[in-house]
């Protein structure tokens, strides 16, 4: 068992101590621990170096989003031929001692398994957030078991169309076959893209109930709503992926669905005088429009963007 774990970070000082506490629980199961910094301030970066003194820390020097950052970590892991599996784990994920080893055993139990995940529960609870996902005709992740309690989950494992992007383990052969993450996405819809690509290559994805992780959702103080740019990416990426994987007709259909969905959401938001939601609905439609017209460059929208 030679597991490499990859975590990305970007000015996460507000959860640094909790992240390190989570890491302590699983570090003995790792062969390599790789941290990819996405252009953080030097003060924060120094704290990361001091705390994770035994880890490989890649300093990107600029924000490439989740996909470029993960790809830097994946390249680093794959260079070491002893690495036989790779974990992607968010820095707000809590998982107990021995869990990664059990998840590794599940991954290796079937030659067709390429990427698997544990059941993901809400912060310090028994409430299910993720027990595997299907992909809807409009490329939305449909998560199984949301809101159920862990004890209500009947199956010990499930074969699924895709798994969560922030807590999974893959065989090195999976990435060698399917390829790295799609850097054009920046963030969001990477799970959908990887699920589609895995299926095309004949790999299976699965989730097991025998391993449990908690998504702690550690957010900055006074953080209530994400920036509208996140909705821009959600709209843009799904229209882009529809064309990339299924052709022009599917792209047109996805775009029309987004325009209807965005217009409906905008109408409801205006009636409720919800200014924040209005901005998100407009951004969602703008992103969809840009992807429809094959405009995927986002450098002008992210001041510290770096490929």
PDB file of C-alpha atoms in Angstrom:
ATOM      1  CA  UNK A   1       0.000   0.000   0.000  1.00  0.00           C
ATOM      2  CA  UNK A   2       1.624   3.222  -1.228  1.00  0.00           C
ATOM      3  CA  UNK A   3      -0.968   5.976  -0.950  1.00  0.00           C
ATOM      4  CA  UNK A   4      -0.266   9.566  -1.998  1.00  0.00           C
ATOM      5  CA  UNK A   5      -2.731  12.131  -0.667  1.00  0.00           C
ATOM      6  CA  UNK A   6      -3.274  15.522  -2.304  1.00  0.00           C
ATOM      7  CA  UNK A   7      -4.873  18.535  -0.644  1.00  0.00           C
ATOM      8  CA  UNK A   8      -5.128  21.999  -2.147  1.00  0.00           C
ATOM      9  CA  UNK A   9      -5.156  25.207  -0.145  1.00  0.00           C
ATOM     10  CA  UNK A  10      -5.598  28.930  -0.669  1.00  0.00           C
ATOM     11  CA  UNK A  11      -5.398  31.351   2.263  1.00  0.00           C
ATOM     12  CA  UNK A  12      -7.161  28.887   4.559  1.00  0.00           C
ATOM     13  CA  UNK A  13      -5.850  30.273   7.823  1.00  0.00           C
ATOM     14  CA  UNK A  14      -9.309  30.154   9.397  1.00  0.00           C
ATOM     15  CA  UNK A  15      -9.255  26.325   9.281  1.00  0.00           C
ATOM     16  CA  UNK A  16      -5.544  25.549   9.361  1.00  0.00           C
ATOM     17  CA  UNK A  17      -5.500  24.079  12.871  1.00  0.00           C
ATOM     18  CA  UNK A  18      -8.539  21.879  12.234  1.00  0.00           C
ATOM     19  CA  UNK A  19      -7.016  20.706   8.951  1.00  0.00           C
ATOM     20  CA  UNK A  20      -3.830  19.665  10.724  1.00  0.00           C
ATOM     21  CA  UNK A  21      -5.801  17.809  13.410  1.00  0.00           C
ATOM     22  CA  UNK A  22      -7.639  15.874  10.680  1.00  0.00           C
ATOM     23  CA  UNK A  23      -4.356  15.124   8.919  1.00  0.00           C
ATOM     24  CA  UNK A  24      -2.830  13.671  12.093  1.00  0.00           C
ATOM     25  CA  UNK A  25      -5.537  10.989  12.072  1.00  0.00           C
ATOM     26  CA  UNK A  26      -4.618   9.579   8.659  1.00  0.00           C
ATOM     27  CA  UNK A  27      -0.979  10.564   8.065  1.00  0.00           C
ATOM     28  CA  UNK A  28       0.474   7.202   9.134  1.00  0.00           C
ATOM     29  CA  UNK A  29      -1.411   5.514   6.286  1.00  0.00           C
ATOM     30  CA  UNK A  30       0.252   7.698   3.656  1.00  0.00           C
ATOM     31  CA  UNK A  31       3.369   7.140   1.612  1.00  0.00           C
ATOM     32  CA  UNK A  32       3.335  10.742   0.353  1.00  0.00           C
ATOM     33  CA  UNK A  33       1.450  13.818   1.476  1.00  0.00           C
ATOM     34  CA  UNK A  34       1.267  16.549  -1.148  1.00  0.00           C
ATOM     35  CA  UNK A  35      -0.085  20.038  -0.521  1.00  0.00           C
ATOM     36  CA  UNK A  36      -0.674  22.325  -3.483  1.00  0.00           C
ATOM     37  CA  UNK A  37      -0.872  26.006  -2.614  1.00  0.00           C
ATOM     38  CA  UNK A  38      -2.901  28.062  -5.079  1.00  0.00           C
ATOM     39  CA  UNK A  39      -1.138  31.395  -4.598  1.00  0.00           C
ATOM     40  CA  UNK A  40      -1.670  32.187  -0.933  1.00  0.00           C
ATOM     41  CA  UNK A  41      -0.165  35.095   0.973  1.00  0.00           C
ATOM     42  CA  UNK A  42       3.370  34.465   2.207  1.00  0.00           C
ATOM     43  CA  UNK A  43       2.382  34.742   5.876  1.00  0.00           C
ATOM     44  CA  UNK A  44      -0.150  31.943   5.510  1.00  0.00           C
ATOM     45  CA  UNK A  45       2.176  29.872   3.356  1.00  0.00           C
ATOM     46  CA  UNK A  46       4.871  30.039   6.038  1.00  0.00           C
ATOM     47  CA  UNK A  47       2.412  28.645   8.591  1.00  0.00           C
ATOM     48  CA  UNK A  48       1.630  25.766   6.242  1.00  0.00           C
ATOM     49  CA  UNK A  49       5.352  24.985   5.855  1.00  0.00           C
ATOM     50  CA  UNK A  50       5.894  25.131   9.604  1.00  0.00           C
ATOM     51  CA  UNK A  51       2.936  22.888  10.422  1.00  0.00           C
ATOM     52  CA  UNK A  52       3.275  20.355   7.594  1.00  0.00           C
ATOM     53  CA  UNK A  53       7.051  20.085   7.757  1.00  0.00           C
ATOM     54  CA  UNK A  54       7.125  16.505   6.438  1.00  0.00           C
ATOM     55  CA  UNK A  55       4.843  17.142   3.464  1.00  0.00           C
ATOM     56  CA  UNK A  56       5.672  18.000  -0.129  1.00  0.00           C
ATOM     57  CA  UNK A  57       4.410  21.543  -0.662  1.00  0.00           C
ATOM     58  CA  UNK A  58       3.978  22.816  -4.215  1.00  0.00           C
ATOM     59  CA  UNK A  59       3.734  26.594  -4.483  1.00  0.00           C
ATOM     60  CA  UNK A  60       1.863  27.549  -7.638  1.00  0.00           C
ATOM     61  CA  UNK A  61       2.337  31.293  -7.172  1.00  0.00           C
ATOM     62  CA  UNK A  62      -1.126  31.996  -8.539  1.00  0.00           C
ATOM     63  CA  UNK A  63      -4.686  30.743  -8.524  1.00  0.00           C
ATOM     64  CA  UNK A  64      -5.389  27.993 -11.049  1.00  0.00           C
ATOM     65  CA  UNK A  65      -8.576  26.802  -9.457  1.00  0.00           C
ATOM     66  CA  UNK A  66      -9.098  23.281  -8.187  1.00  0.00           C
ATOM     67  CA  UNK A  67      -8.346  21.533 -11.459  1.00  0.00           C
ATOM     68  CA  UNK A  68      -4.925  23.010 -12.195  1.00  0.00           C
ATOM     69  CA  UNK A  69      -3.903  22.659  -8.558  1.00  0.00           C
ATOM     70  CA  UNK A  70      -4.954  19.030  -8.348  1.00  0.00           C
ATOM     71  CA  UNK A  71      -3.165  18.330 -11.621  1.00  0.00           C
ATOM     72  CA  UNK A  72       0.092  19.690 -10.212  1.00  0.00           C
ATOM     73  CA  UNK A  73      -0.318  17.336  -7.271  1.00  0.00           C
ATOM     74  CA  UNK A  74      -1.231  14.397  -9.499  1.00  0.00           C
ATOM     75  CA  UNK A  75       1.850  14.898 -11.669  1.00  0.00           C
ATOM     76  CA  UNK A  76       4.006  14.946  -8.561  1.00  0.00           C
ATOM     77  CA  UNK A  77       2.443  11.740  -7.232  1.00  0.00           C
ATOM     78  CA  UNK A  78       2.638   9.894 -10.547  1.00  0.00           C
ATOM     79  CA  UNK A  79       6.338  10.674 -10.922  1.00  0.00           C
ATOM     80  CA  UNK A  80       7.001   8.329  -8.012  1.00  0.00           C
ATOM     81  CA  UNK A  81       6.537   4.839  -9.466  1.00  0.00           C
ATOM     82  CA  UNK A  82       6.028   3.374  -5.997  1.00  0.00           C
ATOM     83  CA  UNK A  83       2.723   5.237  -5.650  1.00  0.00           C
ATOM     84  CA  UNK A  84      -0.099   2.802  -6.397  1.00  0.00           C
ATOM     85  CA  UNK A  85      -3.067   4.919  -5.342  1.00  0.00           C
ATOM     86  CA  UNK A  86      -3.949   8.587  -4.955  1.00  0.00           C
ATOM     87  CA  UNK A  87      -6.330  10.219  -2.485  1.00  0.00           C
ATOM     88  CA  UNK A  88      -7.900  13.618  -3.133  1.00  0.00           C
ATOM     89  CA  UNK A  89      -8.969  14.983   0.232  1.00  0.00           C
ATOM     90  CA  UNK A  90     -10.288  18.413   1.136  1.00  0.00           C
ATOM     91  CA  UNK A  91      -8.805  20.233   4.085  1.00  0.00           C
ATOM     92  CA  UNK A  92     -12.181  20.255   5.827  1.00  0.00           C
ATOM     93  CA  UNK A  93     -12.635  16.478   5.658  1.00  0.00           C
ATOM     94  CA  UNK A  94     -12.446  14.437   8.868  1.00  0.00           C
ATOM     95  CA  UNK A  95     -11.756  10.712   8.573  1.00  0.00           C
ATOM     96  CA  UNK A  96     -10.725   8.283  11.283  1.00  0.00           C
ATOM     97  CA  UNK A  97      -7.550   6.260  11.775  1.00  0.00           C
ATOM     98  CA  UNK A  98      -7.383   3.206   9.545  1.00  0.00           C
ATOM     99  CA  UNK A  99     -10.114   4.487   7.224  1.00  0.00           C
ATOM    100  CA  UNK A 100      -7.862   5.208   4.245  1.00  0.00           C
ATOM    101  CA  UNK A 101      -6.379   1.723   4.499  1.00  0.00           C
ATOM    102  CA  UNK A 102      -9.886   0.222   4.478  1.00  0.00           C
ATOM    103  CA  UNK A 103     -10.857   2.417   1.546  1.00  0.00           C
ATOM    104  CA  UNK A 104      -7.698   1.269  -0.254  1.00  0.00           C
ATOM    105  CA  UNK A 105      -8.690  -2.371   0.285  1.00  0.00           C
ATOM    106  CA  UNK A 106     -12.116  -1.666  -1.178  1.00  0.00           C
ATOM    107  CA  UNK A 107     -10.539   0.028  -4.202  1.00  0.00           C
ATOM    108  CA  UNK A 108      -8.281  -2.948  -4.823  1.00  0.00           C
ATOM    109  CA  UNK A 109     -11.056  -5.520  -4.308  1.00  0.00           C
ATOM    110  CA  UNK A 110     -12.252  -5.169  -7.911  1.00  0.00           C
ATOM    111  CA  UNK A 111     -10.025  -4.824 -10.991  1.00  0.00           C
ATOM    112  CA  UNK A 112     -12.621  -2.558 -12.591  1.00  0.00           C
ATOM    113  CA  UNK A 113     -12.748  -0.062  -9.739  1.00  0.00           C
ATOM    114  CA  UNK A 114     -10.912   3.095 -10.788  1.00  0.00           C
ATOM    115  CA  UNK A 115     -12.111   5.623  -8.209  1.00  0.00           C
ATOM    116  CA  UNK A 116     -14.085   5.052  -5.008  1.00  0.00           C
ATOM    117  CA  UNK A 117     -15.300   7.096  -2.058  1.00  0.00           C
ATOM    118  CA  UNK A 118     -16.526   6.605   1.512  1.00  0.00           C
ATOM    119  CA  UNK A 119     -19.995   7.589   2.629  1.00  0.00           C
ATOM    120  CA  UNK A 120     -19.808  11.300   3.429  1.00  0.00           C
ATOM    121  CA  UNK A 121     -21.704  12.656   6.433  1.00  0.00           C
ATOM    122  CA  UNK A 122     -22.541  16.210   7.478  1.00  0.00           C
ATOM    123  CA  UNK A 123     -20.392  17.862  10.121  1.00  0.00           C
ATOM    124  CA  UNK A 124     -20.082  15.716  13.266  1.00  0.00           C
ATOM    125  CA  UNK A 125     -23.378  13.957  12.559  1.00  0.00           C
ATOM    126  CA  UNK A 126     -24.943  10.776  11.211  1.00  0.00           C
ATOM    127  CA  UNK A 127     -26.738  12.633   8.405  1.00  0.00           C
ATOM    128  CA  UNK A 128     -25.749  11.543   4.909  1.00  0.00           C
ATOM    129  CA  UNK A 129     -24.396  14.122   2.466  1.00  0.00           C
ATOM    130  CA  UNK A 130     -23.119  11.735  -0.193  1.00  0.00           C
ATOM    131  CA  UNK A 131     -23.483   8.024  -0.864  1.00  0.00           C
ATOM    132  CA  UNK A 132     -22.542   8.133  -4.525  1.00  0.00           C
ATOM    133  CA  UNK A 133     -23.994  10.039  -7.449  1.00  0.00           C
ATOM    134  CA  UNK A 134     -25.719   9.579 -10.760  1.00  0.00           C
ATOM    135  CA  UNK A 135     -25.468  12.138 -13.574  1.00  0.00           C
ATOM    136  CA  UNK A 136     -28.729  13.624 -14.845  1.00  0.00           C
ATOM    137  CA  UNK A 137     -29.468  14.258 -18.554  1.00  0.00           C
ATOM    138  CA  UNK A 138     -28.553  17.902 -17.847  1.00  0.00           C
ATOM    139  CA  UNK A 139     -25.220  16.925 -16.273  1.00  0.00           C
ATOM    140  CA  UNK A 140     -26.258  17.621 -12.714  1.00  0.00           C
ATOM    141  CA  UNK A 141     -25.035  15.370  -9.920  1.00  0.00           C
ATOM    142  CA  UNK A 142     -27.922  13.508  -8.310  1.00  0.00           C
ATOM    143  CA  UNK A 143     -26.721  12.423  -4.888  1.00  0.00           C
ATOM    144  CA  UNK A 144     -28.089   9.278  -3.306  1.00  0.00           C
ATOM    145  CA  UNK A 145     -29.193   9.144   0.313  1.00  0.00           C
ATOM    146  CA  UNK A 146     -29.023  12.861   1.139  1.00  0.00           C
ATOM    147  CA  UNK A 147     -30.724  13.593   4.438  1.00  0.00           C
ATOM    148  CA  UNK A 148     -30.942   9.969   5.521  1.00  0.00           C
ATOM    149  CA  UNK A 149     -29.187   8.770   8.631  1.00  0.00           C
ATOM    150  CA  UNK A 150     -26.217   6.463   8.251  1.00  0.00           C
ATOM    151  CA  UNK A 151     -28.184   3.574   9.787  1.00  0.00           C
ATOM    152  CA  UNK A 152     -30.825   3.922   7.064  1.00  0.00           C
ATOM    153  CA  UNK A 153     -28.352   3.074   4.311  1.00  0.00           C
ATOM    154  CA  UNK A 154     -29.109  -0.493   3.269  1.00  0.00           C
ATOM    155  CA  UNK A 155     -26.385  -1.303   0.743  1.00  0.00           C
ATOM    156  CA  UNK A 156     -22.835  -2.007   1.866  1.00  0.00           C
ATOM    157  CA  UNK A 157     -21.572  -0.535  -1.402  1.00  0.00           C
ATOM    158  CA  UNK A 158     -22.934   0.916  -4.625  1.00  0.00           C
ATOM    159  CA  UNK A 159     -21.642   1.174  -8.191  1.00  0.00           C
ATOM    160  CA  UNK A 160     -22.201   4.802  -9.190  1.00  0.00           C
ATOM    161  CA  UNK A 161     -21.693   7.151 -12.135  1.00  0.00           C
ATOM    162  CA  UNK A 162     -19.477   9.546 -10.226  1.00  0.00           C
ATOM    163  CA  UNK A 163     -18.132  10.324  -6.754  1.00  0.00           C
ATOM    164  CA  UNK A 164     -17.454  13.497  -4.831  1.00  0.00           C
ATOM    165  CA  UNK A 165     -14.367  15.430  -5.883  1.00  0.00           C
ATOM    166  CA  UNK A 166     -13.141  16.292  -2.402  1.00  0.00           C
ATOM    167  CA  UNK A 167     -12.840  12.823  -0.858  1.00  0.00           C
ATOM    168  CA  UNK A 168     -11.925   9.884  -3.064  1.00  0.00           C
ATOM    169  CA  UNK A 169      -9.157   7.389  -3.817  1.00  0.00           C
ATOM    170  CA  UNK A 170      -8.042   6.119  -7.230  1.00  0.00           C
ATOM    171  CA  UNK A 171      -5.594   3.618  -8.622  1.00  0.00           C
ATOM    172  CA  UNK A 172      -2.632   5.222 -10.392  1.00  0.00           C
ATOM    173  CA  UNK A 173      -3.687   3.282 -13.518  1.00  0.00           C
ATOM    174  CA  UNK A 174      -6.963   5.187 -13.460  1.00  0.00           C
ATOM    175  CA  UNK A 175      -5.236   8.533 -14.068  1.00  0.00           C
ATOM    176  CA  UNK A 176      -2.804   6.958 -16.508  1.00  0.00           C
ATOM    177  CA  UNK A 177      -5.798   5.743 -18.515  1.00  0.00           C
ATOM    178  CA  UNK A 178      -8.385   8.510 -18.081  1.00  0.00           C
ATOM    179  CA  UNK A 179      -5.982  11.426 -17.798  1.00  0.00           C
ATOM    180  CA  UNK A 180      -5.705  14.301 -15.349  1.00  0.00           C
ATOM    181  CA  UNK A 181      -8.493  16.728 -14.516  1.00  0.00           C
ATOM    182  CA  UNK A 182      -9.787  19.059 -17.208  1.00  0.00           C
ATOM    183  CA  UNK A 183      -7.934  22.298 -16.467  1.00  0.00           C
ATOM    184  CA  UNK A 184     -10.424  24.360 -18.492  1.00  0.00           C
ATOM    185  CA  UNK A 185     -13.062  23.819 -15.793  1.00  0.00           C
ATOM    186  CA  UNK A 186     -11.144  25.732 -13.090  1.00  0.00           C
ATOM    187  CA  UNK A 187     -13.627  24.390 -10.522  1.00  0.00           C
ATOM    188  CA  UNK A 188     -17.083  22.761 -10.448  1.00  0.00           C
ATOM    189  CA  UNK A 189     -18.398  19.920 -12.637  1.00  0.00           C
ATOM    190  CA  UNK A 190     -15.026  18.141 -12.461  1.00  0.00           C
ATOM    191  CA  UNK A 191     -16.807  15.145 -10.918  1.00  0.00           C
ATOM    192  CA  UNK A 192     -19.235  14.971 -13.841  1.00  0.00           C
ATOM    193  CA  UNK A 193     -16.409  15.238 -16.361  1.00  0.00           C
ATOM    194  CA  UNK A 194     -14.350  12.544 -14.641  1.00  0.00           C
ATOM    195  CA  UNK A 195     -17.338  10.226 -14.313  1.00  0.00           C
ATOM    196  CA  UNK A 196     -18.112  10.457 -18.028  1.00  0.00           C
ATOM    197  CA  UNK A 197     -14.483   9.934 -18.994  1.00  0.00           C
ATOM    198  CA  UNK A 198     -14.115   6.958 -16.649  1.00  0.00           C
ATOM    199  CA  UNK A 199     -17.152   5.270 -18.164  1.00  0.00           C
ATOM    200  CA  UNK A 200     -15.761   5.738 -21.669  1.00  0.00           C
ATOM    201  CA  UNK A 201     -12.555   3.990 -20.588  1.00  0.00           C
ATOM    202  CA  UNK A 202     -14.383   1.108 -18.941  1.00  0.00           C
ATOM    203  CA  UNK A 203     -13.637   1.980 -15.304  1.00  0.00           C
ATOM    204  CA  UNK A 204     -16.186   1.660 -12.506  1.00  0.00           C
ATOM    205  CA  UNK A 205     -16.730   4.127  -9.695  1.00  0.00           C
ATOM    206  CA  UNK A 206     -18.119   2.983  -6.363  1.00  0.00           C
ATOM    207  CA  UNK A 207     -18.945   4.065  -2.819  1.00  0.00           C
ATOM    208  CA  UNK A 208     -18.633   1.949   0.314  1.00  0.00           C
ATOM    209  CA  UNK A 209     -20.531   2.155   3.578  1.00  0.00           C
ATOM    210  CA  UNK A 210     -17.672   0.504   5.460  1.00  0.00           C
ATOM    211  CA  UNK A 211     -15.749   3.797   5.556  1.00  0.00           C
ATOM    212  CA  UNK A 212     -17.162   7.059   6.880  1.00  0.00           C
ATOM    213  CA  UNK A 213     -15.880  10.613   6.466  1.00  0.00           C
ATOM    214  CA  UNK A 214     -17.308  13.906   7.658  1.00  0.00           C
ATOM    215  CA  UNK A 215     -17.469  17.099   5.613  1.00  0.00           C
ATOM    216  CA  UNK A 216     -16.873  19.711   8.294  1.00  0.00           C
ATOM    217  CA  UNK A 217     -17.759  22.740   6.129  1.00  0.00           C
ATOM    218  CA  UNK A 218     -15.319  25.062   7.866  1.00  0.00           C
ATOM    219  CA  UNK A 219     -16.025  28.480   6.353  1.00  0.00           C
ATOM    220  CA  UNK A 220     -14.763  32.001   7.105  1.00  0.00           C
ATOM    221  CA  UNK A 221     -16.700  34.021   9.652  1.00  0.00           C
ATOM    222  CA  UNK A 222     -19.565  36.074   8.201  1.00  0.00           C
ATOM    223  CA  UNK A 223     -19.573  33.874   5.092  1.00  0.00           C
ATOM    224  CA  UNK A 224     -23.228  33.367   4.100  1.00  0.00           C
ATOM    225  CA  UNK A 225     -23.261  33.090   0.306  1.00  0.00           C
ATOM    226  CA  UNK A 226     -20.669  32.222  -2.315  1.00  0.00           C
ATOM    227  CA  UNK A 227     -19.563  34.775  -4.868  1.00  0.00           C
ATOM    228  CA  UNK A 228     -21.660  35.066  -8.076  1.00  0.00           C
ATOM    229  CA  UNK A 229     -18.581  33.884  -9.971  1.00  0.00           C
ATOM    230  CA  UNK A 230     -19.286  30.371  -8.675  1.00  0.00           C
ATOM    231  CA  UNK A 231     -22.658  30.390 -10.449  1.00  0.00           C
ATOM    232  CA  UNK A 232     -20.935  31.684 -13.583  1.00  0.00           C
ATOM    233  CA  UNK A 233     -18.690  28.613 -13.517  1.00  0.00           C
ATOM    234  CA  UNK A 234     -21.558  26.220 -12.826  1.00  0.00           C
ATOM    235  CA  UNK A 235     -23.428  27.472 -15.869  1.00  0.00           C
ATOM    236  CA  UNK A 236     -20.381  27.712 -18.095  1.00  0.00           C
ATOM    237  CA  UNK A 237     -18.898  24.319 -17.298  1.00  0.00           C
ATOM    238  CA  UNK A 238     -22.005  22.233 -17.898  1.00  0.00           C
ATOM    239  CA  UNK A 239     -22.682  23.814 -21.292  1.00  0.00           C
ATOM    240  CA  UNK A 240     -19.029  23.275 -22.171  1.00  0.00           C
ATOM    241  CA  UNK A 241     -19.081  19.627 -21.066  1.00  0.00           C
ATOM    242  CA  UNK A 242     -22.304  18.924 -22.952  1.00  0.00           C
ATOM    243  CA  UNK A 243     -20.598  19.955 -26.186  1.00  0.00           C
ATOM    244  CA  UNK A 244     -17.287  18.332 -25.330  1.00  0.00           C
ATOM    245  CA  UNK A 245     -18.695  14.891 -24.572  1.00  0.00           C
ATOM    246  CA  UNK A 246     -21.950  14.699 -26.528  1.00  0.00           C
ATOM    247  CA  UNK A 247     -21.776  17.137 -29.435  1.00  0.00           C
ATOM    248  CA  UNK A 248     -23.476  20.283 -30.694  1.00  0.00           C
ATOM    249  CA  UNK A 249     -27.112  19.220 -30.323  1.00  0.00           C
ATOM    250  CA  UNK A 250     -26.623  18.316 -26.687  1.00  0.00           C
ATOM    251  CA  UNK A 251     -24.808  21.602 -26.122  1.00  0.00           C
ATOM    252  CA  UNK A 252     -27.750  23.557 -27.559  1.00  0.00           C
ATOM    253  CA  UNK A 253     -30.170  21.596 -25.390  1.00  0.00           C
ATOM    254  CA  UNK A 254     -28.066  22.235 -22.269  1.00  0.00           C
ATOM    255  CA  UNK A 255     -27.854  25.960 -23.073  1.00  0.00           C
ATOM    256  CA  UNK A 256     -31.620  26.267 -23.567  1.00  0.00           C
ATOM    257  CA  UNK A 257     -32.235  24.476 -20.281  1.00  0.00           C
ATOM    258  CA  UNK A 258     -29.889  26.861 -18.478  1.00  0.00           C
ATOM    259  CA  UNK A 259     -31.584  29.905 -19.975  1.00  0.00           C
ATOM    260  CA  UNK A 260     -34.979  28.619 -18.836  1.00  0.00           C
ATOM    261  CA  UNK A 261     -33.679  27.659 -15.405  1.00  0.00           C
ATOM    262  CA  UNK A 262     -31.856  30.976 -14.951  1.00  0.00           C
ATOM    263  CA  UNK A 263     -34.804  33.074 -16.121  1.00  0.00           C
ATOM    264  CA  UNK A 264     -37.161  31.253 -13.778  1.00  0.00           C
ATOM    265  CA  UNK A 265     -34.766  31.731 -10.864  1.00  0.00           C
ATOM    266  CA  UNK A 266     -34.297  35.391 -11.743  1.00  0.00           C
ATOM    267  CA  UNK A 267     -38.052  35.991 -11.827  1.00  0.00           C
ATOM    268  CA  UNK A 268     -38.526  34.400  -8.400  1.00  0.00           C
ATOM    269  CA  UNK A 269     -35.545  36.297  -6.974  1.00  0.00           C
ATOM    270  CA  UNK A 270     -36.902  39.628  -8.225  1.00  0.00           C
ATOM    271  CA  UNK A 271     -40.286  38.907  -6.649  1.00  0.00           C
ATOM    272  CA  UNK A 272     -38.532  38.201  -3.350  1.00  0.00           C
ATOM    273  CA  UNK A 273     -36.223  41.235  -3.727  1.00  0.00           C
ATOM    274  CA  UNK A 274     -33.291  38.884  -3.135  1.00  0.00           C
ATOM    275  CA  UNK A 275     -30.402  40.932  -4.547  1.00  0.00           C
ATOM    276  CA  UNK A 276     -27.779  38.273  -3.847  1.00  0.00           C
ATOM    277  CA  UNK A 277     -29.756  35.575  -5.624  1.00  0.00           C
ATOM    278  CA  UNK A 278     -30.419  37.914  -8.561  1.00  0.00           C
ATOM    279  CA  UNK A 279     -26.665  38.324  -9.062  1.00  0.00           C
ATOM    280  CA  UNK A 280     -26.193  34.548  -9.002  1.00  0.00           C
ATOM    281  CA  UNK A 281     -28.926  33.870 -11.562  1.00  0.00           C
ATOM    282  CA  UNK A 282     -27.524  36.501 -13.923  1.00  0.00           C
ATOM    283  CA  UNK A 283     -24.007  35.086 -13.533  1.00  0.00           C
ATOM    284  CA  UNK A 284     -25.320  31.565 -14.216  1.00  0.00           C
ATOM    285  CA  UNK A 285     -26.865  32.687 -17.499  1.00  0.00           C
ATOM    286  CA  UNK A 286     -23.793  34.734 -18.441  1.00  0.00           C
ATOM    287  CA  UNK A 287     -21.507  31.748 -17.929  1.00  0.00           C
ATOM    288  CA  UNK A 288     -23.815  29.540 -19.969  1.00  0.00           C
ATOM    289  CA  UNK A 289     -23.872  32.106 -22.787  1.00  0.00           C
ATOM    290  CA  UNK A 290     -20.084  32.383 -22.847  1.00  0.00           C
ATOM    291  CA  UNK A 291     -19.612  28.607 -23.053  1.00  0.00           C
ATOM    292  CA  UNK A 292     -22.231  28.368 -25.790  1.00  0.00           C
ATOM    293  CA  UNK A 293     -20.111  30.822 -27.764  1.00  0.00           C
ATOM    294  CA  UNK A 294     -16.905  28.909 -26.948  1.00  0.00           C
ATOM    295  CA  UNK A 295     -15.491  31.666 -24.727  1.00  0.00           C
ATOM    296  CA  UNK A 296     -13.801  29.802 -21.894  1.00  0.00           C
ATOM    297  CA  UNK A 297     -11.011  32.203 -20.931  1.00  0.00           C
ATOM    298  CA  UNK A 298     -11.465  33.479 -17.364  1.00  0.00           C
ATOM    299  CA  UNK A 299      -8.141  35.207 -16.789  1.00  0.00           C
ATOM    300  CA  UNK A 300      -9.831  38.614 -16.855  1.00  0.00           C
ATOM    301  CA  UNK A 301     -12.171  37.544 -14.033  1.00  0.00           C
ATOM    302  CA  UNK A 302      -9.492  36.212 -11.664  1.00  0.00           C
ATOM    303  CA  UNK A 303      -6.774  38.760 -10.831  1.00  0.00           C
ATOM    304  CA  UNK A 304      -4.246  36.193  -9.568  1.00  0.00           C
ATOM    305  CA  UNK A 305      -4.978  33.497 -12.161  1.00  0.00           C
ATOM    306  CA  UNK A 306      -1.974  31.421 -13.168  1.00  0.00           C
ATOM    307  CA  UNK A 307      -1.850  28.421 -15.483  1.00  0.00           C
TER     308      UNK A 307
END
